[in-house]
Each structure stands twice: as C-alpha cells, then as structure tokens.
Short mmCIF file of C-alpha atoms and ligand atoms in Angstrom, two decimals:
data_model
loop_
_atom_site.label_atom_id
_atom_site.label_comp_id
_atom_site.label_asym_id
_atom_site.label_seq_id
_atom_site.Cartn_x
_atom_site.Cartn_y
_atom_site.Cartn_z
CA MET G 1 0.00 0.00 0.00
CA ARG G 2 1.28 3.47 -0.89
CA ARG G 3 2.40 5.42 2.15
CA ARG G 4 0.43 8.62 2.85
CA ALA G 5 2.21 11.88 3.50
CA GLU G 6 1.83 13.65 6.83
CA PHE G 7 2.00 17.43 7.14
CA LEU G 8 3.54 18.91 10.25
CA PRO G 9 2.97 22.61 11.06
CA TYR G 10 6.29 24.37 11.54
CA GLN G 11 7.17 27.96 12.49
CA PRO G 12 10.81 28.67 11.60
CA ARG G 13 12.44 31.85 12.87
CA THR G 14 13.87 32.80 9.48
CA ILE G 15 12.99 31.96 5.88
CA LEU G 16 15.48 33.79 3.66
CA ASN G 17 18.84 32.11 3.05
CA LYS G 18 21.33 34.77 2.05
CA HIS G 19 24.25 33.49 0.01
CA PRO G 20 27.48 35.51 0.12
CA ARG G 21 27.49 35.64 -3.70
CA ALA G 22 25.24 34.57 -6.54
CA ASP G 23 26.05 31.04 -7.69
CA HIS G 24 27.38 30.56 -11.21
CA TRP G 25 24.60 28.23 -12.42
CA PHE G 26 21.28 29.84 -11.50
CA TRP G 27 22.53 33.30 -10.40
CA VAL G 28 20.62 33.00 -7.15
CA ARG G 29 21.61 35.31 -4.28
CA TYR G 30 18.80 34.28 -1.94
CA SER G 31 16.62 31.23 -1.50
CA ALA G 32 13.42 30.67 0.45
CA TYR G 33 11.32 27.51 0.47
CA PRO G 34 8.07 26.81 2.33
CA TYR G 35 8.34 23.06 2.92
CA LEU G 36 10.92 20.73 4.44
CA GLY G 37 10.80 17.36 2.73
CA CYS G 38 9.52 16.69 -0.78
CA GLN G 39 6.65 14.44 -1.80
CA HIS G 40 8.21 13.92 -5.22
CA GLY G 41 10.65 11.65 -3.43
CA CYS G 42 13.14 11.21 -6.26
CA LEU G 43 15.37 8.32 -5.30
CA PHE G 44 18.56 10.25 -6.09
CA CYS G 45 17.61 13.50 -4.30
CA TYR G 46 20.61 15.17 -2.66
CA CYS G 47 18.27 16.78 -0.12
CA ARG G 48 18.37 13.46 1.74
CA GLU G 49 21.95 14.33 2.74
CA ARG G 50 22.28 14.78 6.50
CA LYS G 51 22.89 18.53 6.26
CA PHE G 52 19.59 19.10 4.41
CA CYS G 53 17.28 16.31 5.59
CA PRO G 54 15.26 16.95 8.76
CA HIS G 55 14.85 13.21 9.42
CA PRO G 56 17.31 10.63 10.72
CA ASP G 57 15.73 8.12 8.33
CA PRO G 58 16.05 9.48 4.76
CA ALA G 59 13.07 7.33 3.70
CA ASP G 60 10.84 9.78 5.63
CA PHE G 61 11.95 12.67 3.44
CA ALA G 62 9.10 12.11 0.94
CA TYR G 63 6.36 11.43 3.48
CA SER G 64 6.88 13.67 6.49
CA ILE G 65 6.59 17.25 5.30
CA ARG G 66 7.15 20.24 7.56
CA VAL G 67 4.96 23.14 6.49
CA LYS G 68 6.46 26.55 7.25
CA GLU G 69 3.16 28.28 7.89
CA ASN G 70 4.71 31.68 8.54
CA ALA G 71 6.89 31.63 5.40
CA PRO G 72 5.11 34.50 3.54
CA ALA G 73 5.16 36.79 6.60
CA LEU G 74 8.81 36.03 7.27
CA LEU G 75 9.67 36.65 3.62
CA ARG G 76 7.85 39.99 3.59
CA ARG G 77 9.84 41.14 6.60
CA ALA G 78 13.18 39.84 5.24
CA LEU G 79 12.78 41.40 1.79
CA SER G 80 11.95 44.79 3.23
CA ARG G 81 15.59 44.93 4.40
CA ALA G 82 17.40 43.09 1.60
CA PRO G 83 18.99 44.54 -1.56
CA VAL G 84 17.07 43.43 -4.66
CA ASP G 85 18.57 40.31 -6.22
CA VAL G 86 17.48 36.92 -7.56
CA ILE G 87 15.62 34.56 -5.19
CA GLY G 88 15.33 30.83 -5.68
CA LEU G 89 11.71 30.26 -4.74
CA GLY G 90 8.71 28.05 -5.32
CA ASP G 91 8.13 24.48 -4.24
CA TYR G 92 5.37 22.86 -6.30
CA GLN G 93 5.11 19.46 -4.65
CA PRO G 94 1.51 18.24 -4.00
CA ALA G 95 1.41 19.97 -0.57
CA GLU G 96 1.36 23.28 -2.43
CA ARG G 97 -2.16 22.61 -3.77
CA ARG G 98 -3.42 22.64 -0.22
CA PHE G 99 -1.21 25.20 1.54
CA GLN G 100 -0.46 27.64 -1.33
CA LEU G 101 2.60 29.00 0.43
CA SER G 102 4.70 29.26 -2.73
CA ARG G 103 1.97 31.36 -4.29
CA GLN G 104 1.83 33.67 -1.26
CA MET G 105 5.62 34.00 -1.33
CA LEU G 106 5.47 34.94 -5.01
CA GLU G 107 2.95 37.64 -4.13
CA VAL G 108 5.53 39.06 -1.72
CA CYS G 109 8.18 39.08 -4.48
CA LEU G 110 5.72 40.85 -6.76
CA GLU G 111 5.04 43.50 -4.07
CA ARG G 112 8.78 44.05 -3.59
CA GLY G 113 9.94 43.61 -7.21
CA PHE G 114 12.39 40.78 -6.53
CA PRO G 115 13.49 38.61 -9.49
CA VAL G 116 12.70 34.93 -9.11
CA LEU G 117 14.17 31.63 -10.24
CA ILE G 118 11.87 28.63 -10.02
CA LEU G 119 13.27 25.16 -10.55
CA THR G 120 10.58 22.52 -10.53
CA ARG G 121 9.51 19.01 -11.49
CA SER G 122 5.85 19.99 -11.47
CA PRO G 123 3.40 21.58 -13.90
CA LEU G 124 1.58 22.95 -10.84
CA VAL G 125 3.72 26.06 -11.38
CA LEU G 126 1.28 26.93 -14.20
CA ARG G 127 -1.33 27.76 -11.56
CA ASP G 128 0.80 30.82 -10.73
CA LEU G 129 1.43 31.98 -14.28
CA ASP G 130 -0.67 35.11 -13.63
CA LEU G 131 1.66 36.18 -10.82
CA LEU G 132 4.78 35.17 -12.69
CA THR G 133 3.90 37.18 -15.80
CA ALA G 134 2.97 40.19 -13.65
CA LEU G 135 6.28 39.92 -11.81
CA ASN G 136 8.20 39.48 -15.07
CA ALA G 137 6.97 42.92 -16.14
CA ARG G 138 8.84 44.35 -13.12
CA ALA G 139 11.76 41.98 -12.56
CA PRO G 140 13.09 38.96 -14.46
CA VAL G 141 11.49 35.56 -13.86
CA VAL G 142 13.07 32.26 -14.88
CA VAL G 143 11.21 28.94 -14.70
CA ALA G 144 13.44 25.91 -15.26
CA PHE G 145 12.05 22.39 -15.48
CA SER G 146 13.96 19.42 -14.12
CA LEU G 147 13.93 16.86 -16.92
CA VAL G 148 16.45 14.18 -17.80
CA ALA G 149 14.43 12.21 -20.35
CA THR G 150 11.69 12.57 -22.94
CA PRO G 151 8.87 10.18 -23.86
CA GLU G 152 11.05 9.12 -26.80
CA SER G 153 14.06 8.25 -24.60
CA ALA G 154 15.20 4.64 -24.29
CA GLY G 155 15.66 5.27 -20.55
CA TYR G 156 12.16 6.74 -20.09
CA ALA G 157 10.78 3.90 -17.95
CA GLY G 158 13.87 3.79 -15.72
CA VAL G 159 13.83 7.56 -15.17
CA ARG G 160 10.12 7.38 -14.29
CA ARG G 161 10.89 4.74 -11.68
CA MET G 162 13.67 6.91 -10.23
CA GLU G 163 11.16 9.80 -9.96
CA HIS G 164 8.09 7.63 -9.39
CA LEU G 165 6.18 10.15 -7.25
CA ALA G 166 6.91 13.18 -9.46
CA PRO G 167 4.54 14.36 -12.22
CA ALA G 168 4.84 12.71 -15.63
CA LEU G 169 7.63 13.87 -17.92
CA GLU G 170 5.09 14.65 -20.64
CA LYS G 171 3.31 17.15 -18.37
CA ARG G 172 6.56 18.90 -17.51
CA TRP G 173 7.52 19.31 -21.18
CA ALA G 174 4.04 20.65 -21.95
CA ALA G 175 4.33 23.07 -19.01
CA MET G 176 7.62 24.37 -20.39
CA ALA G 177 5.92 25.18 -23.68
CA GLU G 178 3.17 27.04 -21.85
CA VAL G 179 5.64 29.05 -19.77
CA ALA G 180 7.53 29.95 -22.97
CA ARG G 181 4.25 31.02 -24.65
CA ALA G 182 3.63 33.31 -21.67
CA GLY G 183 6.88 35.10 -22.54
CA LEU G 184 8.97 33.90 -19.58
CA LEU G 185 12.53 32.66 -19.84
CA THR G 186 12.45 28.89 -19.48
CA GLY G 187 14.69 25.92 -20.08
CA THR G 188 15.74 22.51 -18.89
CA CYS G 189 17.75 21.52 -15.87
CA CYS G 190 19.14 18.06 -16.68
CA MET G 191 20.33 17.23 -13.18
CA PRO G 192 21.26 14.65 -12.39
CA ILE G 193 22.05 12.95 -15.66
CA LEU G 194 21.93 9.35 -14.47
CA PRO G 195 24.64 7.00 -15.73
CA GLY G 196 23.27 4.02 -17.61
CA LEU G 197 19.78 5.52 -17.83
CA CYS G 198 19.98 8.85 -19.59
CA ASP G 199 23.61 9.67 -20.40
CA ASP G 200 23.59 8.04 -23.84
CA ASP G 201 24.17 10.18 -26.89
CA ALA G 202 20.68 9.59 -28.29
CA ASN G 203 19.12 10.91 -25.09
CA LEU G 204 21.36 13.98 -25.01
CA GLU G 205 20.19 14.77 -28.54
CA LEU G 206 16.56 14.30 -27.53
CA LEU G 207 16.92 16.54 -24.46
CA VAL G 208 18.34 19.38 -26.53
CA ARG G 209 15.78 18.97 -29.31
CA TRP G 210 12.83 18.75 -26.92
CA THR G 211 14.06 21.81 -25.00
CA ALA G 212 14.32 23.89 -28.19
CA ASP G 213 11.00 22.55 -29.53
CA HIS G 214 9.19 23.46 -26.27
CA GLY G 215 10.42 27.04 -26.18
CA GLY G 216 13.31 26.43 -23.77
CA ARG G 217 16.28 28.73 -24.29
CA PHE G 218 18.86 26.97 -22.16
CA LEU G 219 19.81 23.53 -20.94
CA LEU G 220 21.90 23.07 -17.82
CA ALA G 221 23.39 19.69 -17.07
CA GLY G 222 25.21 18.02 -14.23
CA GLY G 223 25.86 14.67 -12.64
CA LEU G 224 24.66 12.77 -9.61
CA THR G 225 26.23 13.37 -6.21
CA LEU G 226 26.07 10.93 -3.30
CA ALA G 227 26.89 11.58 0.35
CA ASP G 228 26.35 10.02 3.79
CA GLN G 229 22.79 8.82 4.50
CA GLN G 230 21.56 9.84 1.02
CA ARG G 231 24.24 7.61 -0.50
CA ALA G 232 23.21 4.65 1.70
CA PHE G 233 19.53 5.20 0.83
CA PHE G 234 20.27 5.43 -2.89
CA PHE G 235 22.37 2.26 -3.03
CA GLU G 236 19.86 0.33 -0.96
CA THR G 237 17.04 1.35 -3.33
CA LEU G 238 19.20 0.69 -6.38
CA ARG G 239 19.98 -2.85 -5.27
CA ALA G 240 16.29 -3.59 -4.73
CA ALA G 241 14.73 -1.76 -7.71
CA PHE G 242 17.55 -1.52 -10.29
CA PRO G 243 19.75 -4.61 -9.75
CA ASP G 244 21.08 -4.32 -13.32
CA LEU G 245 22.51 -0.85 -12.55
CA SER G 246 23.94 -1.69 -9.16
CA SER G 247 27.39 -2.81 -10.28
CA LEU G 248 27.78 0.20 -12.64
CA TYR G 249 27.08 2.67 -9.83
CA THR G 250 29.26 0.79 -7.36
CA ARG G 251 32.12 1.15 -9.82
CA LEU G 252 31.41 4.83 -10.65
CA TYR G 253 30.82 5.89 -7.03
CA PRO G 254 33.41 4.10 -4.91
CA GLU G 255 33.15 4.57 -1.14
CA GLY G 256 34.24 8.08 -0.17
CA SER G 257 33.54 9.67 -3.56
CA TYR G 258 30.97 12.46 -3.89
CA GLY G 259 30.69 12.79 -7.67
CA ALA G 260 31.19 9.94 -10.13
CA ALA G 261 34.87 9.08 -10.32
CA GLY G 262 34.76 7.24 -13.63
CA TRP G 263 31.95 9.05 -15.44
CA PRO G 264 33.01 10.91 -18.61
CA TRP G 265 31.43 14.24 -17.59
CA PRO G 266 33.54 16.72 -19.57
CA ALA G 267 32.91 14.74 -22.79
CA ILE G 268 29.16 14.72 -22.08
CA GLY G 269 29.24 18.46 -21.35
CA ARG G 270 31.13 19.12 -24.60
CA ARG G 271 28.64 17.02 -26.55
CA LEU G 272 25.75 18.97 -25.02
CA ARG G 273 27.46 22.25 -25.81
CA ALA G 274 27.81 21.28 -29.48
CA LEU G 275 24.18 20.09 -29.62
CA CYS G 276 22.91 23.27 -27.92
CA GLN G 277 24.86 25.49 -30.31
CA ARG G 278 23.37 23.64 -33.26
CA ALA G 279 19.84 23.98 -31.82
CA GLY G 280 20.29 27.69 -31.08
CA ILE G 281 20.01 27.40 -27.30
CA SER G 282 22.58 27.91 -24.54
CA ASP G 283 24.13 25.37 -22.18
CA ARG G 284 24.32 28.17 -19.59
CA MET G 285 21.50 30.12 -17.96
CA PRO G 286 21.73 33.81 -18.84
CA ARG G 287 22.19 35.99 -15.76
CA PRO G 288 18.97 37.96 -15.17
CA ILE G 289 19.38 41.70 -15.70
CA ILE G 290 17.63 43.57 -12.92
CA PRO G 291 16.03 46.85 -14.04
CA GLY G 292 17.87 49.84 -12.56
CA GLU G 293 20.71 47.59 -11.38
CA LYS G 294 23.56 49.91 -10.36
CA ARG G 295 26.22 47.25 -10.76
CA ALA G 296 24.93 45.72 -14.01
CA LEU G 297 28.36 45.88 -15.64
CA ASN G 298 29.96 44.06 -12.68
CA LYS G 299 27.38 41.29 -13.08
CA GLN G 300 27.94 41.04 -16.83
CA VAL G 301 31.68 40.67 -16.30
CA VAL G 302 31.11 38.06 -13.57
CA GLU G 303 28.86 36.12 -15.95
CA ARG G 304 31.53 36.21 -18.62
CA LEU G 305 34.16 34.95 -16.17
CA ALA G 306 31.82 32.21 -14.90
CA ASN G 307 31.21 31.11 -18.48
CA GLU G 308 34.98 30.94 -18.89
CA VAL G 309 35.26 28.69 -15.80
CA TYR G 310 32.68 26.35 -17.33
CA ALA G 311 34.50 26.34 -20.68
CA LEU G 312 37.73 25.46 -18.86
CA GLU G 313 35.94 22.62 -17.05
CA LEU G 314 34.68 21.20 -20.34
CA ALA G 315 38.17 21.58 -21.82
CA GLU G 316 39.58 19.71 -18.79
CA ALA G 317 41.95 22.61 -18.13
CA PRO G 318 44.07 22.45 -14.95
CA GLU G 319 42.13 23.01 -11.72
CA ALA G 320 44.48 25.87 -10.77
CA ARG G 321 43.46 27.89 -13.81
CA ARG G 322 39.75 27.28 -13.14
CA TRP G 323 40.19 28.50 -9.58
CA GLU G 324 42.08 31.56 -10.75
CA VAL G 325 39.18 32.56 -13.01
CA ARG G 326 36.58 31.65 -10.36
CA ARG G 327 38.36 33.83 -7.80
CA ALA G 328 38.43 36.67 -10.34
CA ALA G 329 34.66 36.36 -10.74
CA TRP G 330 34.24 36.53 -6.98
CA ALA G 331 36.53 39.60 -6.78
CA ILE G 332 34.33 41.47 -9.26
CA GLU G 333 31.14 40.23 -7.60
CA ASP G 334 32.41 41.55 -4.26
CA LEU G 335 33.26 45.00 -5.62
CA ALA G 336 30.78 47.41 -4.07
CA GLN G 337 31.34 50.13 -6.69
CA ASP G 338 30.28 50.22 -10.33
CA LEU G 339 33.07 48.44 -12.21
CA GLY G 340 33.05 50.91 -15.11
CA LEU G 341 33.53 53.90 -12.80
CA PHE G 342 36.15 52.00 -10.83
CA TYR G 343 38.10 51.25 -14.02
CA ARG G 344 37.84 54.82 -15.32
CA THR G 345 39.08 56.11 -11.96
CA PHE G 346 41.83 53.62 -11.11
CA GLY G 347 42.60 51.90 -14.44
CA ARG G 348 44.21 48.48 -14.77
CA ARG G 349 46.35 49.06 -11.67
CA GLY G 350 43.18 49.44 -9.63
CA LEU G 351 41.91 46.11 -10.93
CA GLU G 352 45.21 44.46 -10.05
CA GLY G 353 44.72 45.66 -6.47
CA LEU G 354 41.41 43.80 -6.07
CA PRO G 355 41.87 40.78 -3.77
CA GLY G 356 41.59 37.60 -5.81
CA LEU G 357 42.12 39.14 -9.24
CA SER G 358 45.45 37.98 -10.74
CA PRO G 359 47.46 40.45 -12.88
CA ASP G 360 46.76 38.28 -15.92
CA LEU G 361 42.99 38.39 -15.40
CA ALA G 362 43.06 42.05 -14.40
CA GLY G 363 44.51 42.64 -17.89
CA THR G 364 41.79 40.50 -19.47
CA VAL G 365 39.02 42.34 -17.63
CA ALA G 366 40.61 45.70 -18.45
CA GLY G 367 40.56 44.66 -22.13
CA TRP G 368 36.87 43.80 -21.93
CA LEU G 369 36.08 47.09 -20.22
CA ALA G 370 38.06 49.07 -22.74
CA ALA G 371 36.14 47.29 -25.52
CA GLY G 372 32.80 47.54 -23.69
CA ALA G 373 31.59 44.29 -22.04
CA ARG G 374 28.17 43.08 -23.08
CA PRO G 375 25.90 40.59 -21.37
CA GLY G 376 26.28 37.05 -22.66
CA ASP G 377 29.63 37.69 -24.36
CA GLY G 378 31.48 34.45 -24.72
CA ALA G 379 34.77 34.20 -22.87
S1 SF4 D 1 11.68 17.21 -6.92
FE1 SF4 D 1 13.72 17.93 -6.35
S2 SF4 D 1 13.61 18.29 -4.14
FE2 SF4 D 1 11.88 16.98 -4.69
S3 SF4 D 1 12.61 14.92 -4.36
FE3 SF4 D 1 12.94 15.39 -6.51
S4 SF4 D 1 15.06 16.15 -6.61
FE4 SF4 D 1 14.41 16.22 -4.46
#
C-alpha cells in the first residue's frame, strides 16, 4: 500500500537564506522555500543528505513534510531589508495545492519587485502563471524544469521509476511550452544525468531537441552526487529496484567519492554544448538583468568569467586555472562600486589591487572594459 504523506505545522524563525554571492549556475543570491521534505521523493535526491534532511531516516523525506506556515510573513519582513537580487523560490510538490505557500511568497516578491528563479519538477507552477507574468513585467522571472528524459528516450521507464512520485515527464515538457508562450525565460535543468539511464548520446540529442521545440532557451546539465545517508539510501534502493545498474554505480561511485569518479562528464558536457549550439540554445543560464541595477556591468563581467570557468571545465583545463578565473569572478562580484567607474578612476592598476584578481585576469578584464563588455559575451 502506498504510504500517505503527513504534514507537520512548523514555524521557523527565518525563511530567507542569504548566500554571500550569486552562484554561477542559477545566479541565485537568496533562497526561500516553504516546505521541508519533498513528496516527489526522487530516489537520487541530494536533499536526503544529512545537512539538508530533517529526518534521521532518509526514507521519511518524501512522506513527512514540515509546512512553514509563517513563510510568507517572514519573507515579507526579510525582503523589506534586503537589496534586490534573484531569489530561488517556489516548491510545487503536492502539498502546495493545499497550503499555497509558494503562491503567497510569489505575491511578496511581486510586491517588492524581486526577481525569481523557479526550478521545478511539477506543472503545478502553471497555476501561478498570472503572478509570474505580472512579476516578469517588473523583474526577471526564470522557470526551469527538471527533466532528464523525454517520452522518446530509451531510458524513459527507468527515469520514471527513479522519480516515481513526481509528475509525468510529458506534463513537464508541456508546461515548459506554456511558460515559454507566456513570454517567460524557461529551459531545462538536466540534473542529475543518471549513468546508464539517460547519459547516452541519443538521449542527449533528444533533451536538446525537446528543449528547443518546447520554447526552452537553455539547458543546464550536471551529474549525480552521493553523500552520507543519502548515499546509503540510494544504493539500498538501487539494489532492490535496479539490480542491473547496481554494479555500474558501485564502480562509478566508490566509497568516499561524492561525484562519479569514472563518469566521462567533460565529454558529455562538450557534446551537449555542441548540440545546444546547433539547436540555437545555450548550455548556460543567462544571468537575469535587474532593471535599474547599479552594478549591471559588474554582473555582466562576472557572468563572462563564470562562463569561462565552465568552458575550462569542459576543456579539462588544470584546476588551478579554473580557480584563478573563479576567484576573479568573486573579486568582481564583491566589488561594491560600479566596475566601469572604478576602471575609469583607477585603471588596470586598480583592478590588479582587487583581492583575488590575478594580474593576468586584471589585464583580461581591463581589455573587456576598454572594448565595452556586453551581457552574454562568450569568454
Ligand atoms: S523534486 Fe527535487 S527536491 Fe523533490 S525529491 Fe525530486 S530532486 Fe528532491
């Protein structure tokens, strides 16, 4: 018999997670979510890791849901004091039909004009399309759909079993098309690409084609991570439900590893990049431009540096070089002044004085500034 979910009222003291810097994938500076636990219960979910999961038994993660009843009120108070930047928001698991906390939190973002990134496995997000389009007229909205297979994929049935409580893949693809028709930026988040189920070349081609055909403008990809109790839960489930995959994953994820040690990620990333270029979409999410943003140029330069880090990763460049460019991105992100004014005032020497920016990269950034950096410029 299918286990029923229980909903536990919960009153946290804070709701807004403030990250020191925007991440280089989704460009999120804040995050705020109204539920702890997720009824979609994907077998691979990293939120079962000890540091995220509220339960000692990770099996409870999908069935014991803490409902942060005061989330909208807490968010309203937090945003009244926070500089405007992108918030990762919106949890559209089945609980949301009943409690509508994600919707109320979106209303707060609309009141305050905060840009929003929604990453979801559910077409329930369409219920809030009215709010999302209204917000998009004030501040950028991005809705990304988690999808690692299509109905045409050979691994379709296996992926469905890995995400057996989540809405059907077909409904998510259809929802993407509807979000695109509403004029919002949308795309695919192919995370995690599961070895042996959906990392074959034919599926990569399908993912890119289906994204482009459904109005998606980007496709982000990444691999599976496994840690502590989430790792134990995953392997236990794999042995019982996917015995044919068990030995592959045991080999790829030896004890103590976090990512897959023997998985050919850079080659898969390069293949996706070539496919995306051919389809006219990006394998990176464009950084949202916030209207009236005083440090827009800083953010454009950070985006360009972050794109360079990703290109270096795909090219399997030395780790040291990737860190050098990543630190340069952080140095520019941390600069409180407008980068253009800073450069006109202090020149290249001023850039060289920024902590974390190497002389080599200070020269590169100075060259971009002299030429006039534009959003989305390739590195
Ligand atoms: S939808 Fe996301 S948060 Fe929910 S179980 Fe799946 S991977 Fe985890």
